[in-house]
PDB file of C-alpha atoms in Angstrom:
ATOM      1  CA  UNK A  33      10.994  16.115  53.963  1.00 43.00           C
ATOM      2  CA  UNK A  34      12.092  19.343  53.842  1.00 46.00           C
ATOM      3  CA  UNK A  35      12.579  22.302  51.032  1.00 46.00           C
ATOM      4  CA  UNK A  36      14.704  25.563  51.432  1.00 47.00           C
ATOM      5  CA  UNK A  37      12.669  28.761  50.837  1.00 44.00           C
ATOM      6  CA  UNK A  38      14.169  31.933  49.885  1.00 47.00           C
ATOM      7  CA  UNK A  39      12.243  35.186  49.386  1.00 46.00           C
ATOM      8  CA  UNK A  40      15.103  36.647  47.299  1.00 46.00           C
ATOM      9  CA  UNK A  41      14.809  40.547  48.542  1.00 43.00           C
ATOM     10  CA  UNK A  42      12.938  42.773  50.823  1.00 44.00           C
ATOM     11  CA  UNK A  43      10.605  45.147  49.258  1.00 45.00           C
ATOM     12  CA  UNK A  44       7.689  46.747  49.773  1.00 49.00           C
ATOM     13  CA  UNK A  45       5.194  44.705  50.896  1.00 49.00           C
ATOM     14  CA  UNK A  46       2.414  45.318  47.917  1.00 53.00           C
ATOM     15  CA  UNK A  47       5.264  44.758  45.069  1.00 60.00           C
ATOM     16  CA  UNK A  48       5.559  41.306  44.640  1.00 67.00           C
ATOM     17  CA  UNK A  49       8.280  39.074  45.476  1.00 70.00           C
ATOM     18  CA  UNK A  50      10.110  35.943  43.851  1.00 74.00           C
ATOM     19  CA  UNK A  51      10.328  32.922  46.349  1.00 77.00           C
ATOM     20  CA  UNK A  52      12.641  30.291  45.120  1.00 76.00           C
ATOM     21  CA  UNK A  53      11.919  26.700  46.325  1.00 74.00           C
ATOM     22  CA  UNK A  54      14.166  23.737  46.385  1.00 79.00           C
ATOM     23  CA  UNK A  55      17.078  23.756  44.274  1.00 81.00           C
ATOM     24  CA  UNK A  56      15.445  26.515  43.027  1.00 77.00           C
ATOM     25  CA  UNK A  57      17.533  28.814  45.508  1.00 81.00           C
ATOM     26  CA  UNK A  58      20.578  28.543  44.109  1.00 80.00           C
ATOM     27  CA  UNK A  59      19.632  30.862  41.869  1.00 79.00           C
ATOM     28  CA  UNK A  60      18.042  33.725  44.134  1.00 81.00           C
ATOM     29  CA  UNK A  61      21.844  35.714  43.916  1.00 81.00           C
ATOM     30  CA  UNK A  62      21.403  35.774  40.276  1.00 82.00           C
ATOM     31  CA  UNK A  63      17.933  37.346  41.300  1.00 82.00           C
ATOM     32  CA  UNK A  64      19.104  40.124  43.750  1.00 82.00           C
ATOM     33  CA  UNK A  65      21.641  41.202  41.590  1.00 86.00           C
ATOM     34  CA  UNK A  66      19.064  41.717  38.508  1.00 89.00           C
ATOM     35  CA  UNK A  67      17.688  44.316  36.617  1.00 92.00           C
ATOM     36  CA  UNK A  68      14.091  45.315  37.545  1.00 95.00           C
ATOM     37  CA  UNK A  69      11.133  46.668  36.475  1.00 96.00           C
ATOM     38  CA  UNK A  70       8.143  48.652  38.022  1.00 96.00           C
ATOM     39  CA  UNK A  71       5.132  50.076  37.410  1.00 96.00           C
ATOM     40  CA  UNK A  72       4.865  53.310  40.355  1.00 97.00           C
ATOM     41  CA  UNK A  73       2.323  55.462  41.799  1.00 97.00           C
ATOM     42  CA  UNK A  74       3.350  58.797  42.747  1.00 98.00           C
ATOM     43  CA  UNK A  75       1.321  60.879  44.025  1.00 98.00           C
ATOM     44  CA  UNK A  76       2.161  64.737  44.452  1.00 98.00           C
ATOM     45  CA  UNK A  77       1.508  67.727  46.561  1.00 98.00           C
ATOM     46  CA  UNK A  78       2.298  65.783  49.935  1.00 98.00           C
ATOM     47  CA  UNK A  79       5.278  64.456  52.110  1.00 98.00           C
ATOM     48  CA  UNK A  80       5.251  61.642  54.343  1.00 97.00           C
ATOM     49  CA  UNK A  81       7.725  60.199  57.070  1.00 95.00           C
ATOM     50  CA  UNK A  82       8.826  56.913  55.034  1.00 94.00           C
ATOM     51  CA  UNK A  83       8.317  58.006  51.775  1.00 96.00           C
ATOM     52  CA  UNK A  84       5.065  56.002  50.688  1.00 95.00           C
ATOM     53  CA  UNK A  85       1.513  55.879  51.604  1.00 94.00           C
ATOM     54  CA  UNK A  86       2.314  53.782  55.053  1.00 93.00           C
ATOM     55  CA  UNK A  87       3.824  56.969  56.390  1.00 94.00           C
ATOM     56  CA  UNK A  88       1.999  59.918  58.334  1.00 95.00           C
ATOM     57  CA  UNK A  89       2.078  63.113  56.317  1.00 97.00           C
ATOM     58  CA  UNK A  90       4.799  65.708  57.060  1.00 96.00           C
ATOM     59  CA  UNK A  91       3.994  67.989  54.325  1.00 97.00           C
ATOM     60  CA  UNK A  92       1.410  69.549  52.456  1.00 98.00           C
ATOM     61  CA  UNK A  93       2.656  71.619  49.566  1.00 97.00           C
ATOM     62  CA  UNK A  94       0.484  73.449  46.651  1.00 97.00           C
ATOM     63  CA  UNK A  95       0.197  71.852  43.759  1.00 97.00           C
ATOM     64  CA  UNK A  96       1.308  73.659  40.677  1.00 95.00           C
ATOM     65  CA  UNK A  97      -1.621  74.817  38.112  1.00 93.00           C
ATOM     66  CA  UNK A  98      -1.684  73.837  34.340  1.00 92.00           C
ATOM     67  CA  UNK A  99      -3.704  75.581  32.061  1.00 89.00           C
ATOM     68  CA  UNK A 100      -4.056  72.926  30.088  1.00 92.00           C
ATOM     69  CA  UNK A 101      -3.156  68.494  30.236  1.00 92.00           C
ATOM     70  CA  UNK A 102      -0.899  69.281  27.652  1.00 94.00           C
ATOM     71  CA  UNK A 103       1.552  71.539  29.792  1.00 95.00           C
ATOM     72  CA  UNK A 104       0.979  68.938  32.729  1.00 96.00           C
ATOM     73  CA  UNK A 105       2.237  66.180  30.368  1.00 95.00           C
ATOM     74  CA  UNK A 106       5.007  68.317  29.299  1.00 96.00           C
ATOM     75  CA  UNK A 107       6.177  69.478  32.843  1.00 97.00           C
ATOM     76  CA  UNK A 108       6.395  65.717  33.719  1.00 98.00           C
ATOM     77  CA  UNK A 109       8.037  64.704  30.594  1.00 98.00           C
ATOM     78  CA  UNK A 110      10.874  67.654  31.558  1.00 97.00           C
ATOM     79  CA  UNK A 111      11.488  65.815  34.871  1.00 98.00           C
ATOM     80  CA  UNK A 112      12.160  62.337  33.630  1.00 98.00           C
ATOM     81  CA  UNK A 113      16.103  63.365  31.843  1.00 98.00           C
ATOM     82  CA  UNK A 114      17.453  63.806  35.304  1.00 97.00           C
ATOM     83  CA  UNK A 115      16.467  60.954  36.437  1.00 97.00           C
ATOM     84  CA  UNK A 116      17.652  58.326  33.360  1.00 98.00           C
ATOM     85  CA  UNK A 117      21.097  56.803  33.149  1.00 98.00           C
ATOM     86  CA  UNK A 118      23.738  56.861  36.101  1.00 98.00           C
ATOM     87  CA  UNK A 119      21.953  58.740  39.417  1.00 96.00           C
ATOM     88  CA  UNK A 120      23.067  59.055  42.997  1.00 96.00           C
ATOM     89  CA  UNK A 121      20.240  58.208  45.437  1.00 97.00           C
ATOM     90  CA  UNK A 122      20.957  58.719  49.324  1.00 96.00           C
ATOM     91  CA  UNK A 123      18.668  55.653  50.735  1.00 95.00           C
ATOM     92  CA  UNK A 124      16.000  56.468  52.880  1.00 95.00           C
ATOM     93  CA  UNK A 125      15.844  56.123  56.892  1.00 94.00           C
ATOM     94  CA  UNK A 126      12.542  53.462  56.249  1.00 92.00           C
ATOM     95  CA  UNK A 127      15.301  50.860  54.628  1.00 91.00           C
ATOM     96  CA  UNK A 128      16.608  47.420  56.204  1.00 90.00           C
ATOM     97  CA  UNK A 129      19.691  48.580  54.925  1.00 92.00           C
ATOM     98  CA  UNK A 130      22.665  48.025  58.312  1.00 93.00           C
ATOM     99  CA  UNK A 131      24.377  50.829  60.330  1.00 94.00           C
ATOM    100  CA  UNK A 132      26.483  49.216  63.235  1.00 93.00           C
ATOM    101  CA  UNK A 133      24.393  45.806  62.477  1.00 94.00           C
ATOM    102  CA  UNK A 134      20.932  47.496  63.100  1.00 94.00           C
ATOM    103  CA  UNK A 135      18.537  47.877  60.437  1.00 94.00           C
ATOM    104  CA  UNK A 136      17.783  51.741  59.555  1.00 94.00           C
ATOM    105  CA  UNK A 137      13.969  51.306  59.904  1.00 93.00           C
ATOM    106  CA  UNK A 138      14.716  50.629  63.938  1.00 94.00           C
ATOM    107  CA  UNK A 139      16.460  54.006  64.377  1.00 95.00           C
ATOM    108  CA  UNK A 140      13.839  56.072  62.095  1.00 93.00           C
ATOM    109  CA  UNK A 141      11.034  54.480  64.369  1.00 92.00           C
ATOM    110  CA  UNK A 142      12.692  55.562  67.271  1.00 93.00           C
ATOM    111  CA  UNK A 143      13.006  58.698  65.988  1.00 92.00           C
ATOM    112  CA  UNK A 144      16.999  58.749  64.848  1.00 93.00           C
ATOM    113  CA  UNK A 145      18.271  60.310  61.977  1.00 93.00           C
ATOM    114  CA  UNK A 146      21.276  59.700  60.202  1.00 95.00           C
ATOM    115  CA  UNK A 147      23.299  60.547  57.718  1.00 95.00           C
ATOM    116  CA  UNK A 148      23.637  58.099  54.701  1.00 95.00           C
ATOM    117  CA  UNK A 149      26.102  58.044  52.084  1.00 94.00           C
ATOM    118  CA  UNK A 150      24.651  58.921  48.292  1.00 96.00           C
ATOM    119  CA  UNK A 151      24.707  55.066  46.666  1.00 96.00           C
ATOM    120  CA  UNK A 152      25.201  54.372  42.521  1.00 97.00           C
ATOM    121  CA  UNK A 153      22.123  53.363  40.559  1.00 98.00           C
ATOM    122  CA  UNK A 154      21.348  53.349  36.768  1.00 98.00           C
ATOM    123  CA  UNK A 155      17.779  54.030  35.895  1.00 98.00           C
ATOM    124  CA  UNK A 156      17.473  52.498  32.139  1.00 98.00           C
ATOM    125  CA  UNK A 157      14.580  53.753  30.999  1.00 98.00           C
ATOM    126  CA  UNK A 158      11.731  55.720  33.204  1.00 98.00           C
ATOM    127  CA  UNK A 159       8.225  56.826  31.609  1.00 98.00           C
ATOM    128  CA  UNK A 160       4.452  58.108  32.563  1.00 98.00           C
ATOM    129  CA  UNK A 161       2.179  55.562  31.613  1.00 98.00           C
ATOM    130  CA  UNK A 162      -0.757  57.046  32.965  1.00 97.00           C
ATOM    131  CA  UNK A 163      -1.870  60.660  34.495  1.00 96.00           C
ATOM    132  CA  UNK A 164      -4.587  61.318  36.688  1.00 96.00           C
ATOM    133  CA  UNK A 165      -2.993  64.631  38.758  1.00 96.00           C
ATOM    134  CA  UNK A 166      -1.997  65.100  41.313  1.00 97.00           C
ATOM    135  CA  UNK A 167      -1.224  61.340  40.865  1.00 98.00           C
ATOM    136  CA  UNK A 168       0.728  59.810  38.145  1.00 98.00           C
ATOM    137  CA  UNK A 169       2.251  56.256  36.953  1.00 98.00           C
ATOM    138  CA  UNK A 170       5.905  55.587  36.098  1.00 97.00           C
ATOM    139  CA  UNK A 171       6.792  52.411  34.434  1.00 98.00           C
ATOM    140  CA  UNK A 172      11.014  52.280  35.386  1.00 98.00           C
ATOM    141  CA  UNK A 173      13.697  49.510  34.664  1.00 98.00           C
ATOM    142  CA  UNK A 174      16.635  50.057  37.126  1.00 98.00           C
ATOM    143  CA  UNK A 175      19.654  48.726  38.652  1.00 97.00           C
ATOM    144  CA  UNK A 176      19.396  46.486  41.733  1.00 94.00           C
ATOM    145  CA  UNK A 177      19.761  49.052  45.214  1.00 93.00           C
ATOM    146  CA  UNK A 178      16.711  51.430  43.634  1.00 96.00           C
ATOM    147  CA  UNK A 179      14.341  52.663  45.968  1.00 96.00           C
ATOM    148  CA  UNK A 180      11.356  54.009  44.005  1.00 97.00           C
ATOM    149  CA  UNK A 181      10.109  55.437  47.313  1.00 96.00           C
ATOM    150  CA  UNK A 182      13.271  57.858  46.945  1.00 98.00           C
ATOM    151  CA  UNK A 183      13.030  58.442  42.990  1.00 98.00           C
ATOM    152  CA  UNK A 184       9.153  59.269  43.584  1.00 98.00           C
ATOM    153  CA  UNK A 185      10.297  62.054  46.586  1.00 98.00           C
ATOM    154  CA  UNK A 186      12.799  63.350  44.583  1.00 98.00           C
ATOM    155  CA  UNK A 187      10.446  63.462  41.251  1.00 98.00           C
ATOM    156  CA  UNK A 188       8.271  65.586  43.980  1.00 98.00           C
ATOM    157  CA  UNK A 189      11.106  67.983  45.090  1.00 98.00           C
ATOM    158  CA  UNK A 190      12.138  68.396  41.488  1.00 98.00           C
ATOM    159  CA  UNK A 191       8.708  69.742  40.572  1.00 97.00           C
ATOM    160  CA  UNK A 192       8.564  71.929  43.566  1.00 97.00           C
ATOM    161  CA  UNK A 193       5.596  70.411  45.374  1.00 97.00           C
ATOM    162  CA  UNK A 194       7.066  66.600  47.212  1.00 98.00           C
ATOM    163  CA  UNK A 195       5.452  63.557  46.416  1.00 98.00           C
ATOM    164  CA  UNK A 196       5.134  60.035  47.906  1.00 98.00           C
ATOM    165  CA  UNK A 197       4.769  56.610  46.304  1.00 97.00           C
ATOM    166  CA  UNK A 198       1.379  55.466  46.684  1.00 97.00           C
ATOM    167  CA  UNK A 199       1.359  51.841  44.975  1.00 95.00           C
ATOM    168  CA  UNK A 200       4.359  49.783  43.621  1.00 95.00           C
ATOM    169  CA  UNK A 201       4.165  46.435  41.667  1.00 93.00           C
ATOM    170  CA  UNK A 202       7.615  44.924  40.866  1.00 92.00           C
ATOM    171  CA  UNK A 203       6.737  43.582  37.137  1.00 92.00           C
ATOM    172  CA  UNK A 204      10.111  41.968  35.804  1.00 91.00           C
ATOM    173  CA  UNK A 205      13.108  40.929  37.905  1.00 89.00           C
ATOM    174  CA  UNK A 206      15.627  39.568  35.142  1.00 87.00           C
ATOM    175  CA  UNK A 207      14.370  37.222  32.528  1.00 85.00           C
ATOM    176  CA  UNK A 208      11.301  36.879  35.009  1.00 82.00           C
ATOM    177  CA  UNK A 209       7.611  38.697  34.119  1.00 85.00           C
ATOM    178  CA  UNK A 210       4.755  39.260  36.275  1.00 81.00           C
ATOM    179  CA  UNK A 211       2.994  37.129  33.630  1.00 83.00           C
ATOM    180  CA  UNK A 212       5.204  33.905  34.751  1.00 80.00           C
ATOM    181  CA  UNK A 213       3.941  34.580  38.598  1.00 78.00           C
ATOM    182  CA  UNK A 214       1.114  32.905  40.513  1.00 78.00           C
ATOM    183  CA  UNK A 215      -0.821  34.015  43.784  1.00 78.00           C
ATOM    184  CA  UNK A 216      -0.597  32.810  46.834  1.00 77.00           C
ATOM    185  CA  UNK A 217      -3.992  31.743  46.895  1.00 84.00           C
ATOM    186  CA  UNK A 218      -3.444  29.849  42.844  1.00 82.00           C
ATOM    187  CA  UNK A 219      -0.587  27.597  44.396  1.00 78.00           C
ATOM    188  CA  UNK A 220      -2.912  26.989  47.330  1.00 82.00           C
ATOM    189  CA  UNK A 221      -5.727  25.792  45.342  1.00 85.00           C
ATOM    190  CA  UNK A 222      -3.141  23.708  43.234  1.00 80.00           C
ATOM    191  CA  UNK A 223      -2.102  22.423  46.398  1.00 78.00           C
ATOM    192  CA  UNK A 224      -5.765  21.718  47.095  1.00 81.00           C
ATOM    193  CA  UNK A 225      -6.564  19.932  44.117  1.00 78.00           C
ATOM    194  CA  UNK A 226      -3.604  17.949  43.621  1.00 69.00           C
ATOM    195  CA  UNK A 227      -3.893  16.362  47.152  1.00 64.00           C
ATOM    196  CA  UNK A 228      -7.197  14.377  45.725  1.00 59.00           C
ATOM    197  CA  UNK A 229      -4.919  12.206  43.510  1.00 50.00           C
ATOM    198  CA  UNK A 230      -2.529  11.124  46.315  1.00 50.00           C
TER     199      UNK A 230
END
């Protein structure tokens, strides 16, 4: 017997990823072309190669200084506007997105840059959730083509000091909620446990 598996999208790796199963996988188009949400970790002050916290750092920059939390919260709250609705986001080098049938991650390891074309996103709704400087937590429902490792860069270079993304958890992909997902390890104890009765 045998059962189709498809992982639906590449992400990164500590998101979370739907795998349909079965007839399960004619649905995994709907899936890639869904809305999704995340919960982020940005942290700021520092610039690495691919944009997260897998990359070497490139860049140290000063943080800026606020008096007081209140003028931190504020400063991030003035970023977010930009960043809602309808944005143009050039993807990054680190991306399996194709140029002449070769992923982009092969030439940025080998040390190629090249120019990409700005791509069409809409970011519905973007918000902190949680502040503990220099790192901070965006909850964001976007389009399908966002890369938060880009939107956390560019939420660095818009407050003057880079950033990287430091954790990502995908937490809705269409009608689909983290709190409908299991573990690996749950569906192998399932697995486990239900072999006793055969």
């Amino acid at each position: 017997m045998s059962v189709r598996i498809d992982g639906v999208v590449l992400l990164d790796k500590p998101a979370g990823l739907p795998i349909c199963l079965g007839e399960a996988t004619k649905y995994s188009q709907d899936l890639l072309e869904a809305d999704k949400t995340y919960v982020a970790q940005v942290k700021f002050g520092q610039r690495t190669d691919t944009g997260d916290a897998e990359g070497l750092v490139i860049e140290e920059l000063p943080l800026p200084v606020f008096a007081e939390d209140v003028a931190l919260k504020l400063a991030l709250d003035s970023l977010l506007p930009a960043f809602t609705g309808p944005v143009s986001q050039i993807p990054p080098m680190y991306s399996a997105l194709k140029r002449d049938g070769k992923p982009l991650y092969e030439y940025a390891r080998a040390g190629v840059e090249l120019e990409r074309a700005p791509r069409n996103i809409t970011i519905h709704t973007i918000r902190w959730i949680n502040v503990q400087w220099p790192e901070a937590t965006l909850e964001v429902s976007c389009s399908k083509g966002t890369y938060i490792r880009v939107l956390a860069e560019d939420l660095g270079k818009a407050l003057g000091c880079g950033a990287h993304l430091v954790g990502l958890r995908r937490t809705e992909v269409g009608h689909l909620t983290l709190e409908q997902s299991f573990t690996i390890e749950s569906i192998q104890k399932g697995l486990q446990d239900s072999s006793s009765y055969i």
